[in-house]
Amino acid sequence: MLAPTARQWISYNLGGTLPADLNPWVHHDLLGRGSAVRHVLRFTIPLVPLLLLFLLFPGPVWLPLLMMSLILLPVLYFALGLMNVYRGFRLRQHGMADDPAERKRDGTEEMRREYETRFGRD
């Protein structure tokens, strides 16, 4: 599998698109083994310098750690909660249709039609 150059990889991680010949690599990066870990790391690594600044606050060690957790926990929550939405966006951005959010939505529409057939509309 062809991999992006360092410059392309940095651009990709900052939200850019890669050439079409790298689509297999993009597909593996977004949906392959370890993709959830890579996704979380993309969201948390840029926060490390900010979080380390909290260690400069005077006081007991637990105080800066609690301040760090006030930022880190919501970021992790939203990164994990919106992972499929982000993956779908990145796949569509690269012209691919294997969108996990779309697959889930297709089943939901079928269930909605079945419900409306059975019980009518509100």
mmCIF file of N, CA and C in Angstrom:
data_model
loop_
_atom_site.group_PDB
_atom_site.id
_atom_site.type_symbol
_atom_site.label_atom_id
_atom_site.label_comp_id
_atom_site.label_asym_id
_atom_site.label_seq_id
_atom_site.Cartn_x
_atom_site.Cartn_y
_atom_site.Cartn_z
ATOM 1 N N MET A 1 0.846 -1.171 0.000
ATOM 2 C CA MET A 1 0.000 0.000 0.000
ATOM 3 C C MET A 1 0.896 1.240 0.000
ATOM 4 N N LEU A 2 0.579 2.144 -0.889
ATOM 5 C CA LEU A 2 1.314 3.385 -1.025
ATOM 6 C C LEU A 2 1.006 4.296 0.156
ATOM 7 N N ALA A 3 2.037 4.884 0.777
ATOM 8 C CA ALA A 3 1.863 5.769 1.937
ATOM 9 C C ALA A 3 2.191 7.201 1.538
ATOM 10 N N PRO A 4 1.598 8.181 2.219
ATOM 11 C CA PRO A 4 1.878 9.575 1.885
ATOM 12 C C PRO A 4 3.267 9.993 2.350
ATOM 13 N N THR A 5 3.784 11.029 1.708
ATOM 14 C CA THR A 5 5.053 11.590 2.146
ATOM 15 C C THR A 5 4.826 12.329 3.470
ATOM 16 N N ALA A 6 5.902 12.748 4.104
ATOM 17 C CA ALA A 6 5.783 13.460 5.383
ATOM 18 C C ALA A 6 4.968 14.737 5.221
ATOM 19 N N ARG A 7 5.198 15.445 4.150
ATOM 20 C CA ARG A 7 4.456 16.690 3.902
ATOM 21 C C ARG A 7 2.968 16.417 3.671
ATOM 22 N N GLN A 8 2.658 15.382 2.904
ATOM 23 C CA GLN A 8 1.272 15.013 2.655
ATOM 24 C C GLN A 8 0.599 14.550 3.952
ATOM 25 N N TRP A 9 1.335 13.806 4.770
ATOM 26 C CA TRP A 9 0.790 13.300 6.020
ATOM 27 C C TRP A 9 0.430 14.450 6.965
ATOM 28 N N ILE A 10 1.304 15.428 7.072
ATOM 29 C CA ILE A 10 1.030 16.592 7.916
ATOM 30 C C ILE A 10 -0.182 17.346 7.385
ATOM 31 N N SER A 11 -0.240 17.551 6.080
ATOM 32 C CA SER A 11 -1.387 18.223 5.475
ATOM 33 C C SER A 11 -2.670 17.441 5.726
ATOM 34 N N TYR A 12 -2.608 16.121 5.610
ATOM 35 C CA TYR A 12 -3.766 15.259 5.843
ATOM 36 C C TYR A 12 -4.247 15.385 7.288
ATOM 37 N N ASN A 13 -3.326 15.382 8.229
ATOM 38 C CA ASN A 13 -3.692 15.479 9.638
ATOM 39 C C ASN A 13 -4.203 16.862 10.020
ATOM 40 N N LEU A 14 -3.911 17.843 9.205
ATOM 41 C CA LEU A 14 -4.446 19.190 9.443
ATOM 42 C C LEU A 14 -5.751 19.420 8.691
ATOM 43 N N GLY A 15 -6.272 18.386 8.024
ATOM 44 C CA GLY A 15 -7.569 18.480 7.365
ATOM 45 C C GLY A 15 -7.520 18.510 5.854
ATOM 46 N N GLY A 16 -6.351 18.418 5.263
ATOM 47 C CA GLY A 16 -6.238 18.443 3.805
ATOM 48 C C GLY A 16 -6.601 17.113 3.173
ATOM 49 N N THR A 17 -6.705 17.125 1.858
ATOM 50 C CA THR A 17 -7.001 15.889 1.130
ATOM 51 C C THR A 17 -5.730 15.359 0.483
ATOM 52 N N LEU A 18 -5.735 14.077 0.232
ATOM 53 C CA LEU A 18 -4.607 13.417 -0.419
ATOM 54 C C LEU A 18 -4.995 13.062 -1.847
ATOM 55 N N PRO A 19 -4.010 12.827 -2.718
ATOM 56 C CA PRO A 19 -4.312 12.422 -4.091
ATOM 57 C C PRO A 19 -5.084 11.096 -4.118
ATOM 58 N N ALA A 20 -5.792 10.860 -5.204
ATOM 59 C CA ALA A 20 -6.646 9.673 -5.333
ATOM 60 C C ALA A 20 -5.860 8.367 -5.254
ATOM 61 N N ASP A 21 -4.586 8.368 -5.643
ATOM 62 C CA ASP A 21 -3.826 7.120 -5.581
ATOM 63 C C ASP A 21 -3.529 6.690 -4.140
ATOM 64 N N LEU A 22 -3.766 7.577 -3.173
ATOM 65 C CA LEU A 22 -3.565 7.238 -1.763
ATOM 66 C C LEU A 22 -4.877 6.867 -1.065
ATOM 67 N N ASN A 23 -5.960 6.708 -1.820
ATOM 68 C CA ASN A 23 -7.250 6.370 -1.221
ATOM 69 C C ASN A 23 -7.227 5.063 -0.416
ATOM 70 N N PRO A 24 -6.520 4.018 -0.849
ATOM 71 C CA PRO A 24 -6.456 2.819 0.001
ATOM 72 C C PRO A 24 -5.830 3.104 1.366
ATOM 73 N N TRP A 25 -4.808 3.961 1.392
ATOM 74 C CA TRP A 25 -4.182 4.321 2.662
ATOM 75 C C TRP A 25 -5.157 5.111 3.529
ATOM 76 N N VAL A 26 -5.901 6.041 2.924
ATOM 77 C CA VAL A 26 -6.890 6.840 3.665
ATOM 78 C C VAL A 26 -7.964 5.925 4.230
ATOM 79 N N HIS A 27 -8.441 4.977 3.415
ATOM 80 C CA HIS A 27 -9.472 4.039 3.864
ATOM 81 C C HIS A 27 -8.967 3.235 5.057
ATOM 82 N N HIS A 28 -7.730 2.747 4.973
ATOM 83 C CA HIS A 28 -7.154 1.996 6.091
ATOM 84 C C HIS A 28 -6.975 2.890 7.315
ATOM 85 N N ASP A 29 -6.550 4.121 7.103
ATOM 86 C CA ASP A 29 -6.323 5.037 8.221
ATOM 87 C C ASP A 29 -7.618 5.352 8.958
ATOM 88 N N LEU A 30 -8.703 5.489 8.224
ATOM 89 C CA LEU A 30 -9.969 5.879 8.839
ATOM 90 C C LEU A 30 -10.810 4.703 9.320
ATOM 91 N N LEU A 31 -10.681 3.540 8.688
ATOM 92 C CA LEU A 31 -11.539 2.414 9.030
ATOM 93 C C LEU A 31 -10.784 1.142 9.386
ATOM 94 N N GLY A 32 -9.478 1.124 9.201
ATOM 95 C CA GLY A 32 -8.703 -0.091 9.441
ATOM 96 C C GLY A 32 -8.417 -0.327 10.912
ATOM 97 N N ARG A 33 -7.607 -1.331 11.138
ATOM 98 C CA ARG A 33 -7.232 -1.702 12.503
ATOM 99 C C ARG A 33 -6.491 -0.548 13.181
ATOM 100 N N GLY A 34 -6.891 -0.206 14.393
ATOM 101 C CA GLY A 34 -6.252 0.864 15.147
ATOM 102 C C GLY A 34 -6.730 2.256 14.786
ATOM 103 N N SER A 35 -7.773 2.345 13.971
ATOM 104 C CA SER A 35 -8.226 3.674 13.527
ATOM 105 C C SER A 35 -8.813 4.488 14.671
ATOM 106 N N ALA A 36 -9.446 3.841 15.636
ATOM 107 C CA ALA A 36 -10.015 4.578 16.766
ATOM 108 C C ALA A 36 -8.913 5.217 17.606
ATOM 109 N N VAL A 37 -7.833 4.492 17.803
ATOM 110 C CA VAL A 37 -6.706 5.034 18.567
ATOM 111 C C VAL A 37 -6.082 6.208 17.827
ATOM 112 N N ARG A 38 -5.889 6.064 16.512
ATOM 113 C CA ARG A 38 -5.332 7.169 15.728
ATOM 114 C C ARG A 38 -6.243 8.386 15.776
ATOM 115 N N HIS A 39 -7.548 8.154 15.736
ATOM 116 C CA HIS A 39 -8.512 9.251 15.783
ATOM 117 C C HIS A 39 -8.395 10.019 17.102
ATOM 118 N N VAL A 40 -8.348 9.297 18.208
ATOM 119 C CA VAL A 40 -8.250 9.944 19.519
ATOM 120 C C VAL A 40 -6.922 10.678 19.647
ATOM 121 N N LEU A 41 -5.849 10.095 19.153
ATOM 122 C CA LEU A 41 -4.543 10.756 19.223
ATOM 123 C C LEU A 41 -4.518 12.049 18.409
ATOM 124 N N ARG A 42 -5.206 12.073 17.268
ATOM 125 C CA ARG A 42 -5.268 13.292 16.463
ATOM 126 C C ARG A 42 -5.917 14.444 17.216
ATOM 127 N N PHE A 43 -6.845 14.115 18.100
ATOM 128 C CA PHE A 43 -7.529 15.150 18.861
ATOM 129 C C PHE A 43 -6.800 15.521 20.141
ATOM 130 N N THR A 44 -6.058 14.589 20.743
ATOM 131 C CA THR A 44 -5.438 14.868 22.039
ATOM 132 C C THR A 44 -4.004 15.380 21.947
ATOM 133 N N ILE A 45 -3.239 14.954 20.958
ATOM 134 C CA ILE A 45 -1.831 15.381 20.876
ATOM 135 C C ILE A 45 -1.688 16.902 20.766
ATOM 136 N N PRO A 46 -2.520 17.599 19.984
ATOM 137 C CA PRO A 46 -2.373 19.059 19.957
ATOM 138 C C PRO A 46 -2.657 19.734 21.303
ATOM 139 N N LEU A 47 -3.344 19.054 22.206
ATOM 140 C CA LEU A 47 -3.644 19.628 23.512
ATOM 141 C C LEU A 47 -2.510 19.500 24.518
ATOM 142 N N VAL A 48 -1.559 18.633 24.258
ATOM 143 C CA VAL A 48 -0.502 18.357 25.235
ATOM 144 C C VAL A 48 0.224 19.623 25.683
ATOM 145 N N PRO A 49 0.656 20.508 24.772
ATOM 146 C CA PRO A 49 1.338 21.721 25.261
ATOM 147 C C PRO A 49 0.456 22.574 26.181
ATOM 148 N N LEU A 50 -0.805 22.707 25.838
ATOM 149 C CA LEU A 50 -1.724 23.469 26.682
ATOM 150 C C LEU A 50 -1.882 22.810 28.048
ATOM 151 N N LEU A 51 -2.044 21.501 28.049
ATOM 152 C CA LEU A 51 -2.216 20.787 29.314
ATOM 153 C C LEU A 51 -0.966 20.856 30.178
ATOM 154 N N LEU A 52 0.200 20.838 29.563
ATOM 155 C CA LEU A 52 1.440 20.929 30.339
ATOM 156 C C LEU A 52 1.607 22.297 30.991
ATOM 157 N N LEU A 53 0.992 23.317 30.429
ATOM 158 C CA LEU A 53 1.053 24.647 31.052
ATOM 159 C C LEU A 53 0.391 24.658 32.426
ATOM 160 N N PHE A 54 -0.574 23.794 32.633
ATOM 161 C CA PHE A 54 -1.231 23.735 33.940
ATOM 162 C C PHE A 54 -0.290 23.276 35.045
ATOM 163 N N LEU A 55 0.788 22.589 34.684
ATOM 164 C CA LEU A 55 1.756 22.165 35.692
ATOM 165 C C LEU A 55 2.519 23.340 36.285
ATOM 166 N N LEU A 56 2.440 24.503 35.656
ATOM 167 C CA LEU A 56 3.124 25.691 36.170
ATOM 168 C C LEU A 56 2.350 26.375 37.302
ATOM 169 N N PHE A 57 1.092 25.995 37.487
ATOM 170 C CA PHE A 57 0.307 26.579 38.568
ATOM 171 C C PHE A 57 0.858 26.128 39.916
ATOM 172 N N PRO A 58 0.972 27.053 40.869
ATOM 173 C CA PRO A 58 1.459 26.656 42.194
ATOM 174 C C PRO A 58 0.372 25.886 42.956
ATOM 175 N N GLY A 59 0.822 25.085 43.883
ATOM 176 C CA GLY A 59 -0.111 24.328 44.699
ATOM 177 C C GLY A 59 0.182 22.847 44.622
ATOM 178 N N PRO A 60 -0.678 22.068 45.225
ATOM 179 C CA PRO A 60 -0.460 20.615 45.201
ATOM 180 C C PRO A 60 -0.609 20.061 43.784
ATOM 181 N N VAL A 61 -0.017 18.913 43.563
ATOM 182 C CA VAL A 61 0.012 18.311 42.229
ATOM 183 C C VAL A 61 -1.395 17.974 41.732
ATOM 184 N N TRP A 62 -2.305 17.620 42.614
ATOM 185 C CA TRP A 62 -3.641 17.216 42.199
ATOM 186 C C TRP A 62 -4.423 18.368 41.584
ATOM 187 N N LEU A 63 -4.092 19.598 41.946
ATOM 188 C CA LEU A 63 -4.824 20.747 41.417
ATOM 189 C C LEU A 63 -4.621 20.909 39.904
ATOM 190 N N PRO A 64 -3.366 20.950 39.412
ATOM 191 C CA PRO A 64 -3.192 21.022 37.945
ATOM 192 C C PRO A 64 -3.744 19.793 37.224
ATOM 193 N N LEU A 65 -3.668 18.629 37.856
ATOM 194 C CA LEU A 65 -4.207 17.424 37.231
ATOM 195 C C LEU A 65 -5.721 17.519 37.075
ATOM 196 N N LEU A 66 -6.398 18.068 38.062
ATOM 197 C CA LEU A 66 -7.843 18.263 37.928
ATOM 198 C C LEU A 66 -8.172 19.292 36.862
ATOM 199 N N MET A 67 -7.365 20.348 36.760
ATOM 200 C CA MET A 67 -7.599 21.352 35.716
ATOM 201 C C MET A 67 -7.389 20.739 34.331
ATOM 202 N N MET A 68 -6.380 19.884 34.204
ATOM 203 C CA MET A 68 -6.150 19.194 32.932
ATOM 204 C C MET A 68 -7.338 18.307 32.580
ATOM 205 N N SER A 69 -7.864 17.625 33.588
ATOM 206 C CA SER A 69 -8.980 16.711 33.313
ATOM 207 C C SER A 69 -10.228 17.467 32.875
ATOM 208 N N LEU A 70 -10.395 18.726 33.324
ATOM 209 C CA LEU A 70 -11.547 19.518 32.896
ATOM 210 C C LEU A 70 -11.507 19.827 31.401
ATOM 211 N N ILE A 71 -10.346 19.786 30.817
ATOM 212 C CA ILE A 71 -10.219 19.985 29.369
ATOM 213 C C ILE A 71 -10.176 18.643 28.648
ATOM 214 N N LEU A 72 -9.403 17.723 29.169
ATOM 215 C CA LEU A 72 -9.171 16.458 28.480
ATOM 216 C C LEU A 72 -10.419 15.573 28.404
ATOM 217 N N LEU A 73 -11.174 15.482 29.475
ATOM 218 C CA LEU A 73 -12.342 14.589 29.473
ATOM 219 C C LEU A 73 -13.404 15.011 28.465
ATOM 220 N N PRO A 74 -13.803 16.286 28.367
ATOM 221 C CA PRO A 74 -14.769 16.640 27.315
ATOM 222 C C PRO A 74 -14.227 16.434 25.903
ATOM 223 N N VAL A 75 -12.943 16.694 25.711
ATOM 224 C CA VAL A 75 -12.350 16.476 24.383
ATOM 225 C C VAL A 75 -12.428 14.998 24.012
ATOM 226 N N LEU A 76 -12.088 14.124 24.945
ATOM 227 C CA LEU A 76 -12.178 12.688 24.676
ATOM 228 C C LEU A 76 -13.621 12.261 24.444
ATOM 229 N N TYR A 77 -14.535 12.798 25.224
ATOM 230 C CA TYR A 77 -15.952 12.463 25.086
ATOM 231 C C TYR A 77 -16.456 12.806 23.685
ATOM 232 N N PHE A 78 -16.184 14.027 23.246
ATOM 233 C CA PHE A 78 -16.671 14.447 21.931
ATOM 234 C C PHE A 78 -15.897 13.787 20.790
ATOM 235 N N ALA A 79 -14.606 13.547 20.981
ATOM 236 C CA ALA A 79 -13.830 12.864 19.940
ATOM 237 C C ALA A 79 -14.370 11.459 19.710
ATOM 238 N N LEU A 80 -14.675 10.752 20.788
ATOM 239 C CA LEU A 80 -15.212 9.399 20.636
ATOM 240 C C LEU A 80 -16.664 9.418 20.167
ATOM 241 N N GLY A 81 -17.434 10.371 20.671
ATOM 242 C CA GLY A 81 -18.839 10.441 20.302
ATOM 243 C C GLY A 81 -19.067 10.814 18.847
ATOM 244 N N LEU A 82 -18.186 11.631 18.295
ATOM 245 C CA LEU A 82 -18.341 12.096 16.918
ATOM 246 C C LEU A 82 -17.392 11.399 15.948
ATOM 247 N N MET A 83 -16.814 10.290 16.379
ATOM 248 C CA MET A 83 -15.826 9.606 15.551
ATOM 249 C C MET A 83 -16.413 9.175 14.204
ATOM 250 N N ASN A 84 -17.594 8.577 14.192
ATOM 251 C CA ASN A 84 -18.171 8.119 12.920
ATOM 252 C C ASN A 84 -18.549 9.282 12.021
ATOM 253 N N VAL A 85 -18.996 10.376 12.600
ATOM 254 C CA VAL A 85 -19.322 11.560 11.806
ATOM 255 C C VAL A 85 -18.057 12.106 11.150
ATOM 256 N N TYR A 86 -16.978 12.182 11.920
ATOM 257 C CA TYR A 86 -15.706 12.676 11.393
ATOM 258 C C TYR A 86 -15.156 11.739 10.314
ATOM 259 N N ARG A 87 -15.236 10.441 10.560
ATOM 260 C CA ARG A 87 -14.763 9.476 9.560
ATOM 261 C C ARG A 87 -15.545 9.620 8.256
ATOM 262 N N GLY A 88 -16.864 9.733 8.383
ATOM 263 C CA GLY A 88 -17.694 9.891 7.186
ATOM 264 C C GLY A 88 -17.348 11.148 6.421
ATOM 265 N N PHE A 89 -17.113 12.243 7.154
ATOM 266 C CA PHE A 89 -16.729 13.494 6.507
ATOM 267 C C PHE A 89 -15.415 13.342 5.767
ATOM 268 N N ARG A 90 -14.428 12.706 6.416
ATOM 269 C CA ARG A 90 -13.120 12.535 5.769
ATOM 270 C C ARG A 90 -13.210 11.603 4.558
ATOM 271 N N LEU A 91 -14.031 10.557 4.647
ATOM 272 C CA LEU A 91 -14.200 9.668 3.499
ATOM 273 C C LEU A 91 -14.861 10.393 2.336
ATOM 274 N N ARG A 92 -15.907 11.165 2.613
ATOM 275 C CA ARG A 92 -16.555 11.940 1.541
ATOM 276 C C ARG A 92 -15.600 12.988 0.984
ATOM 277 N N GLN A 93 -14.776 13.547 1.839
ATOM 278 C CA GLN A 93 -13.797 14.549 1.404
ATOM 279 C C GLN A 93 -12.830 13.946 0.386
ATOM 280 N N HIS A 94 -12.532 12.669 0.539
ATOM 281 C CA HIS A 94 -11.617 11.984 -0.379
ATOM 282 C C HIS A 94 -12.353 11.237 -1.490
ATOM 283 N N GLY A 95 -13.666 11.426 -1.594
ATOM 284 C CA GLY A 95 -14.427 10.836 -2.692
ATOM 285 C C GLY A 95 -14.755 9.374 -2.518
ATOM 286 N N MET A 96 -14.771 8.888 -1.291
ATOM 287 C CA MET A 96 -15.111 7.491 -1.033
ATOM 288 C C MET A 96 -16.490 7.423 -0.402
ATOM 289 N N ALA A 97 -17.176 6.302 -0.607
ATOM 290 C CA ALA A 97 -18.563 6.203 -0.159
ATOM 291 C C ALA A 97 -18.751 5.261 1.021
ATOM 292 N N ASP A 98 -17.715 4.637 1.531
ATOM 293 C CA ASP A 98 -17.865 3.677 2.631
ATOM 294 C C ASP A 98 -17.976 4.446 3.945
ATOM 295 N N ASP A 99 -19.144 5.058 4.145
ATOM 296 C CA ASP A 99 -19.375 5.930 5.282
ATOM 297 C C ASP A 99 -20.124 5.174 6.373
ATOM 298 N N PRO A 100 -19.506 4.939 7.543
ATOM 299 C CA PRO A 100 -20.187 4.188 8.594
ATOM 300 C C PRO A 100 -21.448 4.886 9.086
ATOM 301 N N ALA A 101 -21.471 6.196 9.127
ATOM 302 C CA ALA A 101 -22.652 6.933 9.578
ATOM 303 C C ALA A 101 -23.798 6.751 8.585
ATOM 304 N N GLU A 102 -23.486 6.708 7.284
ATOM 305 C CA GLU A 102 -24.528 6.507 6.269
ATOM 306 C C GLU A 102 -25.147 5.124 6.395
ATOM 307 N N ARG A 103 -24.303 4.115 6.644
ATOM 308 C CA ARG A 103 -24.835 2.760 6.798
ATOM 309 C C ARG A 103 -25.795 2.701 7.972
ATOM 310 N N LYS A 104 -25.455 3.345 9.069
ATOM 311 C CA LYS A 104 -26.308 3.359 10.242
ATOM 312 C C LYS A 104 -27.599 4.111 9.936
ATOM 313 N N ARG A 105 -27.505 5.209 9.212
ATOM 314 C CA ARG A 105 -28.663 6.027 8.881
ATOM 315 C C ARG A 105 -29.631 5.265 7.974
ATOM 316 N N ASP A 106 -29.102 4.444 7.052
ATOM 317 C CA ASP A 106 -29.970 3.679 6.157
ATOM 318 C C ASP A 106 -30.891 2.766 6.939
ATOM 319 N N GLY A 107 -30.380 2.082 7.930
ATOM 320 C CA GLY A 107 -31.206 1.218 8.759
ATOM 321 C C GLY A 107 -32.227 2.002 9.552
ATOM 322 N N THR A 108 -31.864 3.188 9.984
ATOM 323 C CA THR A 108 -32.775 4.020 10.753
ATOM 324 C C THR A 108 -33.950 4.457 9.901
ATOM 325 N N GLU A 109 -33.703 4.822 8.660
ATOM 326 C CA GLU A 109 -34.797 5.237 7.772
ATOM 327 C C GLU A 109 -35.769 4.090 7.526
ATOM 328 N N GLU A 110 -35.239 2.886 7.376
ATOM 329 C CA GLU A 110 -36.101 1.723 7.167
ATOM 330 C C GLU A 110 -36.968 1.488 8.397
ATOM 331 N N MET A 111 -36.387 1.610 9.574
ATOM 332 C CA MET A 111 -37.152 1.443 10.811
ATOM 333 C C MET A 111 -38.212 2.534 10.945
ATOM 334 N N ARG A 112 -37.877 3.752 10.545
ATOM 335 C CA ARG A 112 -38.830 4.859 10.626
ATOM 336 C C ARG A 112 -40.021 4.612 9.711
ATOM 337 N N ARG A 113 -39.763 4.143 8.476
ATOM 338 C CA ARG A 113 -40.857 3.846 7.548
ATOM 339 C C ARG A 113 -41.756 2.741 8.103
ATOM 340 N N GLU A 114 -41.145 1.721 8.680
ATOM 341 C CA GLU A 114 -41.922 0.633 9.267
ATOM 342 C C GLU A 114 -42.784 1.143 10.423
ATOM 343 N N TYR A 115 -42.239 1.994 11.247
ATOM 344 C CA TYR A 115 -42.985 2.576 12.362
ATOM 345 C C TYR A 115 -44.161 3.408 11.867
ATOM 346 N N GLU A 116 -43.895 4.252 10.845
ATOM 347 C CA GLU A 116 -44.961 5.099 10.305
ATOM 348 C C GLU A 116 -46.057 4.261 9.646
ATOM 349 N N THR A 117 -45.682 3.150 9.019
ATOM 350 C CA THR A 117 -46.669 2.274 8.411
ATOM 351 C C THR A 117 -47.559 1.641 9.483
ATOM 352 N N ARG A 118 -46.932 1.222 10.571
ATOM 353 C CA ARG A 118 -47.671 0.561 11.637
ATOM 354 C C ARG A 118 -48.552 1.511 12.452
ATOM 355 N N PHE A 119 -47.956 2.628 12.857
ATOM 356 C CA PHE A 119 -48.632 3.500 13.821
ATOM 357 C C PHE A 119 -49.079 4.846 13.256
ATOM 358 N N GLY A 120 -48.749 5.124 12.017
ATOM 359 C CA GLY A 120 -49.123 6.403 11.423
ATOM 360 C C GLY A 120 -48.199 7.518 11.876
ATOM 361 N N ARG A 121 -48.440 8.684 11.331
ATOM 362 C CA ARG A 121 -47.614 9.856 11.672
ATOM 363 C C ARG A 121 -48.175 10.542 12.892
ATOM 364 N N ASP A 122 -47.318 11.333 13.528
ATOM 365 C CA ASP A 122 -47.748 12.104 14.719
ATOM 366 C C ASP A 122 -48.649 13.225 14.330
#
